[in-house]
Short mmCIF file of C-alpha atoms and ligand atoms in Angstrom, two decimals:
data_model
loop_
_atom_site.label_atom_id
_atom_site.label_comp_id
_atom_site.label_asym_id
_atom_site.label_seq_id
_atom_site.Cartn_x
_atom_site.Cartn_y
_atom_site.Cartn_z
CA MET A 1495 0.00 0.00 0.00
CA ILE A 1496 1.37 3.42 -0.96
CA TYR A 1497 0.66 6.47 1.16
CA SER A 1498 1.22 9.95 -0.19
CA ILE A 1499 3.65 11.69 2.21
CA PRO A 1500 5.37 15.08 2.23
CA MET A 1501 8.83 14.69 0.78
CA ASP A 1502 10.65 17.02 3.16
CA THR A 1503 13.43 14.45 3.33
CA HIS A 1504 14.66 16.19 0.17
CA THR A 1505 15.24 19.48 1.99
CA GLY A 1506 18.71 18.33 3.08
CA LEU A 1507 19.79 17.97 -0.53
CA TYR A 1508 18.28 21.33 -1.41
CA LYS A 1509 20.16 22.99 1.43
CA SER A 1510 23.45 21.33 0.54
CA LEU A 1511 23.16 22.93 -2.91
CA GLY A 1512 23.22 26.35 -1.27
CA PHE A 1513 19.48 27.12 -1.25
CA PRO A 1514 17.76 28.42 1.85
CA SER A 1515 15.86 26.08 4.15
CA VAL A 1516 12.50 25.29 2.58
CA THR A 1517 9.88 22.61 2.88
CA ILE A 1518 9.45 20.63 -0.31
CA HIS A 1519 6.22 18.70 -0.72
CA GLU A 1520 5.40 15.92 -3.08
CA THR A 1521 4.92 17.04 -6.67
CA ASN A 1522 1.29 17.41 -7.54
CA ALA A 1523 1.77 15.15 -10.55
CA HIS A 1524 -0.55 14.41 -13.43
CA PHE A 1525 -2.36 11.13 -13.18
CA ASP A 1526 -0.33 8.08 -14.17
CA PHE A 1527 -2.14 6.07 -16.85
CA VAL A 1528 0.85 3.78 -17.46
CA GLU A 1529 1.04 1.92 -14.13
CA PRO A 1530 -1.58 -0.86 -14.38
CA ALA A 1531 -3.69 -2.76 -11.86
CA ARG A 1532 -4.25 -0.18 -9.14
CA THR A 1533 -7.15 0.41 -6.80
CA ILE A 1534 -6.78 3.92 -5.43
CA LEU A 1535 -8.70 5.25 -2.44
CA VAL A 1536 -9.06 9.02 -2.27
CA ILE A 1537 -10.20 9.67 1.28
CA GLY A 1538 -11.11 12.77 3.22
CA PRO A 1539 -14.05 14.60 4.77
CA MET A 1540 -16.61 16.70 2.90
CA GLY A 1541 -15.04 19.71 1.25
CA SER A 1542 -11.59 18.16 0.99
CA GLY A 1543 -11.71 18.05 -2.80
CA LYS A 1544 -12.25 14.33 -3.38
CA THR A 1545 -14.49 14.84 -6.38
CA GLU A 1546 -12.20 17.58 -7.66
CA TYR A 1547 -9.41 15.00 -7.62
CA ALA A 1548 -11.63 12.75 -9.73
CA ALA A 1549 -12.31 15.62 -12.14
CA ARG A 1550 -8.57 16.16 -12.54
CA VAL A 1551 -8.10 12.49 -13.47
CA TRP A 1552 -10.82 13.04 -16.05
CA ARG A 1553 -9.07 16.10 -17.54
CA ASP A 1554 -5.64 14.43 -17.51
CA ALA A 1555 -7.14 11.52 -19.45
CA SER A 1556 -8.31 13.81 -22.23
CA VAL A 1557 -4.77 15.19 -22.55
CA ALA A 1558 -3.31 11.66 -22.57
CA ARG A 1559 -5.73 10.52 -25.29
CA ARG A 1560 -4.47 13.23 -27.63
CA LYS A 1561 -1.15 11.35 -27.78
CA GLY A 1562 -2.92 8.93 -30.11
CA ALA A 1563 -3.08 5.19 -30.56
CA SER A 1564 0.68 4.74 -30.95
CA ILE A 1565 1.26 4.82 -27.21
CA ALA A 1566 -1.68 2.54 -26.37
CA TYR A 1567 0.78 -0.26 -25.61
CA LEU A 1568 1.83 1.80 -22.56
CA THR A 1569 -1.66 2.37 -21.22
CA SER A 1570 -3.25 -1.04 -21.93
CA GLY A 1571 -2.88 -4.50 -20.48
CA GLY A 1572 -0.83 -5.24 -17.39
CA GLY A 1573 -3.20 -7.79 -15.89
CA THR A 1574 -2.83 -11.53 -15.33
CA GLN A 1575 -5.36 -12.45 -18.02
CA LYS A 1576 -2.98 -13.02 -20.92
CA GLU A 1577 -5.42 -12.96 -23.82
CA LEU A 1578 -6.47 -9.50 -22.80
CA PHE A 1579 -3.41 -7.78 -24.07
CA GLU A 1580 -3.38 -9.50 -27.46
CA PRO A 1581 -5.20 -7.13 -29.77
CA GLU A 1582 -5.84 -9.94 -32.31
CA SER A 1583 -8.22 -11.64 -29.91
CA GLY A 1584 -10.55 -8.69 -30.28
CA ILE A 1585 -11.19 -8.42 -26.55
CA GLY A 1586 -9.39 -6.70 -23.76
CA THR A 1587 -8.91 -3.43 -25.54
CA ALA A 1588 -9.15 -1.54 -22.27
CA ASP A 1589 -7.01 1.58 -22.42
CA ARG A 1590 -6.50 3.37 -19.09
CA ARG A 1591 -6.82 6.72 -20.87
CA ASN A 1592 -10.48 5.84 -21.42
CA THR A 1593 -12.21 6.85 -18.20
CA PHE A 1594 -15.71 6.25 -16.90
CA PHE A 1595 -17.42 8.03 -14.02
CA VAL A 1596 -19.72 6.00 -11.75
CA ARG A 1597 -21.86 8.01 -9.41
CA ASN A 1598 -23.79 6.57 -6.51
CA TYR A 1599 -27.57 6.51 -6.70
CA LEU A 1600 -27.80 8.12 -3.24
CA ASP A 1601 -26.00 11.15 -4.63
CA THR A 1602 -28.23 12.11 -7.56
CA SER A 1603 -30.06 14.83 -5.62
CA ARG A 1604 -26.86 16.86 -5.62
CA PHE A 1605 -26.94 17.28 -9.38
CA VAL A 1606 -29.74 19.74 -9.76
CA GLY A 1607 -29.37 22.35 -12.49
CA VAL A 1608 -26.40 20.80 -14.31
CA PRO A 1609 -26.34 18.59 -17.43
CA GLU A 1610 -27.36 14.97 -16.95
CA ASP A 1611 -23.84 13.74 -17.85
CA ALA A 1612 -21.93 16.03 -15.46
CA LEU A 1613 -19.24 15.07 -12.97
CA VAL A 1614 -19.85 17.87 -10.48
CA TYR A 1615 -17.28 19.22 -8.05
CA ARG A 1616 -17.07 22.43 -6.06
CA GLY A 1617 -16.59 25.21 -8.54
CA GLY A 1618 -17.45 23.40 -11.76
CA TYR A 1619 -18.21 20.24 -13.63
CA GLU A 1620 -16.88 18.02 -16.40
CA ARG A 1621 -19.23 16.52 -18.98
CA CYS A 1622 -18.77 12.81 -19.40
CA GLY A 1623 -21.01 12.06 -22.41
CA SER A 1624 -21.84 8.37 -22.49
CA ASN A 1625 -19.07 7.51 -20.01
CA ILE A 1626 -21.13 8.12 -16.91
CA ALA A 1627 -23.72 6.02 -15.09
CA THR A 1628 -25.61 6.02 -11.85
CA VAL A 1629 -25.08 2.65 -10.22
CA GLY A 1630 -26.63 1.27 -7.03
CA ASP A 1631 -24.69 -1.92 -6.27
CA SER A 1632 -21.68 -4.01 -7.18
CA PHE A 1633 -23.70 -6.28 -9.50
CA LYS A 1634 -24.79 -3.34 -11.62
CA LEU A 1635 -21.20 -2.07 -11.61
CA GLU A 1636 -19.95 -5.46 -12.78
CA GLU A 1637 -22.42 -5.31 -15.67
CA THR A 1638 -21.38 -1.75 -16.53
CA ILE A 1639 -17.70 -2.75 -16.61
CA LYS A 1640 -18.57 -5.68 -18.88
CA ASN A 1641 -20.53 -3.45 -21.24
CA ASN A 1642 -17.61 -1.02 -21.57
CA PRO A 1643 -14.60 -3.23 -22.37
CA HIS A 1644 -12.57 -0.32 -23.81
CA VAL A 1645 -12.57 1.59 -20.48
CA GLY A 1646 -9.39 1.20 -18.44
CA THR A 1647 -9.86 3.75 -15.64
CA TRP A 1648 -12.99 3.72 -13.49
CA ILE A 1649 -13.83 6.52 -11.10
CA ILE A 1650 -16.28 5.27 -8.48
CA ASP A 1651 -17.64 8.12 -6.41
CA GLU A 1652 -18.47 7.41 -2.74
CA ALA A 1653 -17.25 3.83 -3.04
CA ALA A 1654 -17.98 3.09 0.64
CA PHE A 1655 -21.73 3.56 -0.03
CA TYR A 1656 -21.75 0.28 -2.00
CA ASP A 1657 -22.03 -3.29 -0.75
CA GLU A 1658 -18.92 -5.12 0.50
CA ARG A 1659 -18.67 -7.13 -2.72
CA LEU A 1660 -17.39 -4.00 -4.48
CA ALA A 1661 -13.98 -4.28 -2.80
CA TYR A 1662 -13.36 -7.71 -4.31
CA LEU A 1663 -14.89 -6.85 -7.68
CA VAL A 1664 -12.46 -3.96 -8.22
CA LYS A 1665 -9.57 -6.06 -6.91
CA ARG A 1666 -10.34 -8.86 -9.36
CA GLU A 1667 -10.88 -6.56 -12.35
CA SER A 1668 -7.69 -4.62 -11.67
CA GLU A 1669 -5.57 -7.73 -11.18
CA GLN A 1670 -6.96 -9.68 -14.13
CA ARG A 1671 -7.30 -6.89 -16.68
CA GLY A 1672 -4.92 -4.23 -15.40
CA LEU A 1673 -7.77 -1.77 -14.88
CA VAL A 1674 -7.32 1.21 -12.54
CA PHE A 1675 -10.02 2.23 -10.06
CA VAL A 1676 -10.06 5.69 -8.51
CA MET A 1677 -12.42 5.74 -5.53
CA PRO A 1678 -13.13 9.04 -3.77
CA THR A 1679 -14.95 8.25 -0.57
CA LEU A 1680 -15.75 9.19 2.99
CA LEU A 1681 -13.98 6.81 5.31
CA LEU A 1682 -15.22 7.90 8.72
CA ASN A 1683 -18.77 8.38 9.95
CA PHE A 1684 -19.89 11.17 12.32
CA ARG A 1685 -18.67 9.05 15.24
CA GLY A 1686 -15.14 9.05 13.87
CA GLU A 1687 -15.34 5.32 13.19
CA VAL A 1688 -14.62 3.59 9.89
CA PHE A 1689 -17.83 4.15 7.93
CA ASN A 1690 -18.80 0.51 7.39
CA GLU A 1691 -17.57 -2.92 6.34
CA THR A 1692 -17.12 -1.82 2.72
CA ALA A 1693 -14.81 1.03 3.79
CA ARG A 1694 -12.83 -1.41 5.92
CA LEU A 1695 -12.46 -3.90 3.05
CA LEU A 1696 -11.50 -1.15 0.60
CA MET A 1697 -8.70 -0.08 2.97
CA GLU A 1698 -7.52 -3.67 3.14
CA THR A 1699 -7.60 -4.34 -0.59
CA SER A 1700 -6.56 -1.03 -2.15
CA THR A 1701 -3.08 -0.53 -3.55
CA ASP A 1702 -2.83 3.26 -3.04
CA ILE A 1703 -4.36 5.76 -0.62
CA TYR A 1704 -4.49 9.53 -1.09
CA PRO A 1705 -5.61 11.26 2.11
CA LEU A 1706 -7.03 14.77 1.67
CA SER A 1707 -7.99 17.18 4.41
CA ALA A 1708 -10.16 20.30 4.59
CA TYR A 1709 -10.24 23.41 6.73
CA CYS A 1710 -12.15 23.08 10.00
CA GLU A 1711 -15.51 24.75 9.41
CA HIS A 1712 -15.75 26.19 12.91
CA GLU A 1713 -15.92 29.93 12.46
CA GLU A 1714 -12.92 30.63 14.70
CA CYS A 1715 -10.61 27.94 13.41
CA LEU A 1716 -8.19 27.43 10.52
CA GLU A 1717 -6.89 24.01 11.49
CA SER A 1718 -6.76 21.15 9.04
CA ALA A 1719 -9.71 18.84 9.64
CA ASN A 1720 -10.63 15.23 8.96
CA ASN A 1721 -13.80 14.69 11.00
CA THR A 1722 -17.35 14.62 9.74
CA TYR A 1723 -19.44 16.43 12.32
CA ARG A 1724 -23.21 15.85 12.59
CA TYR A 1725 -25.34 18.44 14.35
CA TYR A 1726 -28.90 19.70 14.57
CA VAL A 1727 -30.20 23.24 14.70
CA VAL A 1728 -32.64 23.76 17.58
CA ASP A 1729 -34.06 27.28 17.96
CA GLY A 1730 -31.12 28.63 15.99
CA THR A 1731 -28.54 26.90 18.20
CA GLU A 1732 -26.03 24.33 17.00
CA CYS A 1733 -26.63 21.10 18.93
CA PRO A 1734 -24.20 18.22 18.36
CA ALA A 1735 -25.65 14.78 17.58
CA LEU A 1736 -25.39 12.31 20.45
CA PHE A 1737 -22.98 9.43 19.97
CA PHE A 1738 -25.92 6.98 19.74
CA ASP A 1739 -27.81 9.04 17.13
CA PRO A 1740 -29.00 6.67 14.35
CA LEU A 1741 -26.01 5.78 12.22
CA ILE A 1742 -27.70 6.30 8.85
CA ILE A 1743 -30.23 9.05 8.20
CA VAL A 1744 -31.36 9.04 4.57
CA GLY A 1745 -32.30 12.27 2.85
CA GLY A 1746 -31.21 14.31 5.80
CA ASP A 1747 -30.31 17.39 3.83
CA ARG A 1748 -33.65 18.86 2.90
CA ASP A 1749 -34.49 21.18 5.77
CA LYS A 1750 -31.37 22.32 7.57
CA SER A 1751 -33.25 24.19 10.26
CA SER A 1752 -35.51 21.32 11.34
CA PRO A 1753 -34.34 19.81 14.63
CA LEU A 1754 -35.09 16.38 13.11
CA GLU A 1755 -32.85 16.73 10.05
CA PRO A 1756 -29.12 16.46 10.61
CA ASN A 1757 -26.53 18.82 9.19
CA TYR A 1758 -22.96 17.89 8.44
CA CYS A 1759 -19.72 19.79 8.27
CA THR A 1760 -16.00 19.16 8.59
CA ARG A 1761 -14.33 19.84 11.94
CA CYS A 1762 -10.91 19.47 13.55
CA ASP A 1763 -10.50 17.29 16.65
CA VAL A 1764 -11.11 20.21 19.02
CA HIS A 1765 -14.36 21.32 17.36
CA HIS A 1766 -15.72 17.86 16.58
CA TYR A 1767 -18.13 17.54 19.51
CA LEU A 1768 -19.28 13.98 20.09
CA PRO A 1769 -21.14 13.93 23.41
CA GLY A 1770 -22.58 10.83 24.97
CA LYS A 1771 -19.98 8.26 23.99
CA GLN A 1772 -19.23 7.48 27.62
CA TYR A 1773 -22.95 7.26 28.44
CA THR A 1774 -23.50 4.92 25.46
CA PHE A 1775 -20.99 2.35 26.65
CA PHE A 1776 -21.29 2.94 30.40
CA THR A 1777 -25.09 2.94 30.64
CA LEU A 1778 -27.18 2.63 27.47
CA LYS A 1779 -25.63 -0.46 25.94
CA PRO A 1780 -25.57 -2.36 29.28
CA LEU A 1781 -29.29 -1.53 29.69
CA GLY A 1782 -29.83 -2.96 26.20
CA GLU A 1783 -27.90 -6.06 27.17
CA ARG A 1784 -30.17 -6.60 30.17
CA ALA A 1785 -33.19 -6.19 27.89
CA SER A 1786 -31.74 -8.78 25.52
CA VAL A 1787 -31.95 -11.40 28.29
CA GLY A 1788 -35.52 -10.42 29.13
CA ASP A 1789 -35.06 -7.66 31.74
CA LEU A 1790 -36.63 -4.69 29.98
CA ALA A 1791 -37.67 -2.65 33.05
CA PRO A 1792 -34.39 -0.77 33.73
CA LEU A 1793 -34.15 0.39 30.10
CA GLU A 1794 -37.81 1.36 30.09
CA ALA A 1795 -37.29 3.42 33.26
CA GLU A 1796 -34.34 5.29 31.76
CA LEU A 1797 -36.16 6.00 28.48
CA ARG A 1798 -39.23 7.12 30.42
CA ALA A 1799 -37.05 9.56 32.38
CA ILE A 1800 -35.39 10.83 29.18
CA LYS A 1801 -38.78 11.53 27.65
CA PHE A 1802 -40.86 12.80 30.59
CA ASP A 1803 -38.42 14.03 33.24
CA PRO A 1804 -35.04 14.50 31.54
CA GLU A 1805 -33.19 15.84 34.58
CA SER A 1806 -33.86 12.63 36.49
CA SER A 1807 -32.33 10.48 33.73
CA GLU A 1808 -28.95 8.83 33.93
CA LEU A 1809 -28.21 10.54 30.61
CA PHE A 1810 -28.61 13.99 32.17
CA ARG A 1811 -26.62 13.02 35.27
CA SER A 1812 -23.79 11.72 33.12
CA PHE A 1813 -23.76 14.92 31.04
CA ARG A 1814 -23.82 17.15 34.12
CA ALA A 1815 -20.91 15.25 35.66
CA GLN A 1816 -18.90 15.46 32.45
CA TYR A 1817 -19.79 18.80 30.87
CA VAL A 1818 -20.91 20.98 33.80
CA ASP A 1819 -19.08 19.78 36.93
CA GLY A 1820 -16.18 18.14 35.06
CA THR A 1821 -12.69 19.50 34.52
CA ARG A 1822 -13.56 20.80 31.05
CA PRO A 1823 -17.07 22.25 31.16
CA SER A 1824 -18.69 22.69 27.76
CA ILE A 1825 -22.03 24.22 26.99
CA ALA A 1826 -21.53 23.12 23.36
CA HIS A 1827 -21.66 19.47 24.48
CA MET A 1828 -24.61 20.09 26.82
CA ASN A 1829 -26.63 21.41 23.89
CA ALA A 1830 -26.87 17.86 22.54
CA LEU A 1831 -29.65 17.28 25.08
CA ARG A 1832 -31.81 19.91 23.36
CA VAL A 1833 -32.28 17.69 20.30
CA PRO A 1834 -35.78 16.13 20.31
CA LEU A 1835 -36.75 12.43 20.29
CA ILE A 1836 -33.74 11.17 22.24
CA ALA A 1837 -35.57 8.04 23.48
CA GLU A 1838 -36.47 7.13 19.87
CA ARG A 1839 -32.83 7.57 18.83
CA ALA A 1840 -31.66 5.34 21.68
CA ILE A 1841 -34.10 2.60 20.62
CA ALA A 1842 -32.99 2.84 16.97
CA TYR A 1843 -29.39 2.37 18.16
CA LEU A 1844 -30.16 -0.62 20.39
CA PHE A 1845 -32.50 -2.34 17.91
CA ALA A 1846 -31.01 -1.65 14.47
CA GLU A 1847 -27.33 -1.35 15.26
CA ARG A 1848 -26.76 -3.43 18.37
CA ASN A 1849 -29.49 -6.01 17.87
CA LEU A 1850 -30.18 -5.97 21.63
CA LEU A 1851 -33.94 -5.35 21.51
CA SER A 1852 -36.42 -7.75 19.96
CA ALA A 1853 -39.15 -6.49 17.63
CA GLU A 1854 -41.68 -7.25 20.38
CA GLN A 1855 -39.74 -5.29 23.04
CA THR A 1856 -39.38 -2.36 20.65
CA ARG A 1857 -43.16 -2.30 20.08
CA VAL A 1858 -43.79 -2.54 23.82
CA LEU A 1859 -41.55 0.48 24.48
CA VAL A 1860 -43.18 2.48 21.68
CA ASP A 1861 -46.64 1.76 23.13
CA ARG A 1862 -45.86 2.31 26.79
CA LEU A 1863 -43.83 5.48 26.27
CA ASP A 1864 -46.02 6.78 23.43
CA LEU A 1865 -43.00 7.31 21.20
CA ASP A 1866 -42.97 8.91 17.75
CA ARG A 1867 -43.81 5.96 15.48
CA GLU A 1868 -43.21 7.76 12.22
CA TYR A 1869 -39.75 9.03 13.17
CA LEU A 1870 -38.65 5.69 14.57
CA SER A 1871 -39.94 3.66 11.60
CA ARG A 1872 -38.10 5.91 9.18
CA ARG A 1873 -34.82 5.56 11.09
CA LEU A 1874 -35.18 1.77 11.34
CA SER A 1875 -35.75 1.56 7.57
CA ASP A 1876 -32.77 3.85 6.93
CA ASN A 1877 -30.64 1.43 8.92
CA LYS A 1878 -32.00 -1.57 7.00
CA ARG A 1879 -34.03 -2.98 9.91
CA PRO A 1880 -37.59 -1.98 8.93
CA LEU A 1881 -40.21 -2.77 11.54
CA PRO A 1882 -43.96 -2.06 11.34
CA LEU A 1883 -44.82 -0.09 14.48
ZN1 ZN B 1355 -11.42 23.62 14.59
#
């Protein structure tokens, strides 16, 4: 695996030649279409220029194609499947200068007001003609690759949004046919954990990783940032999402000012507030574990307190100890308790993510505590554990 690192080891040489001390970084080179069989992860938070990187690959390819067919021997082949680099066979004419852009079906809402065939990045777009498709899973991607045998470089946007099979599909195609895959993707979720199993497998199987960072979006900060921060706006105040907020919230970018719709931005470690992690592991999950062996009452009592008498809940006590009476008080963290439907969020976490509540127990809690059925059903569906309530 190759990591892109600053090359300040060269400064010694530079200095020995009589130049002043200076930091030399890695050359921002044009994309290499000669080196075959690579799966390249381009990782970084929102706003770090991942898609812009993809657009640059696209532009470099158009320059490389102008060199003509005579150099195709450099940019074709390179895989283990021998027949594929014998032009006489009529197959395997993949040339890495031919690029194809695959966008994720979850992302189509972003492309309002631009041509249908556009690869959109901040500040512009490239038109891809027929070399663009919206693909929902690895099977459809496999079919698309098969239907475009001349394409040698595949850009797969938000690769971690796909099923795990994708990691092995791109590995196989790159090894057998020498194809190159460029995969801009988020790697970490709002909890700062590796996004999902697909992201983990992509890290394991990729040959190159390009990490990108963005500026922290806190208004008083210019640090470099890598964290995706989820927050809600309640009465005009920024309220960080609790650690146990539902992992996946689909279509959460319609109404930024609704306290039920999350917002996202990029933050440095200092400004990435993630309250409630300690409570999740110290209290909430153990309560779920007791429920999983039939003892639902303690969890029910805590959720009842959260909903009807918040200050008597263990959640509130834990926050007060940590963020009011603790060594580093923080009103910003306390604001997380202003977000509505906390009991519903806790149930979504325990049922859909931790598998600690049965369907029956979940229904019992919804009935007894008169929880918001619509909100909870939507979150359970988002997290692929739909349950009629
Ligand atoms: Zn910051």
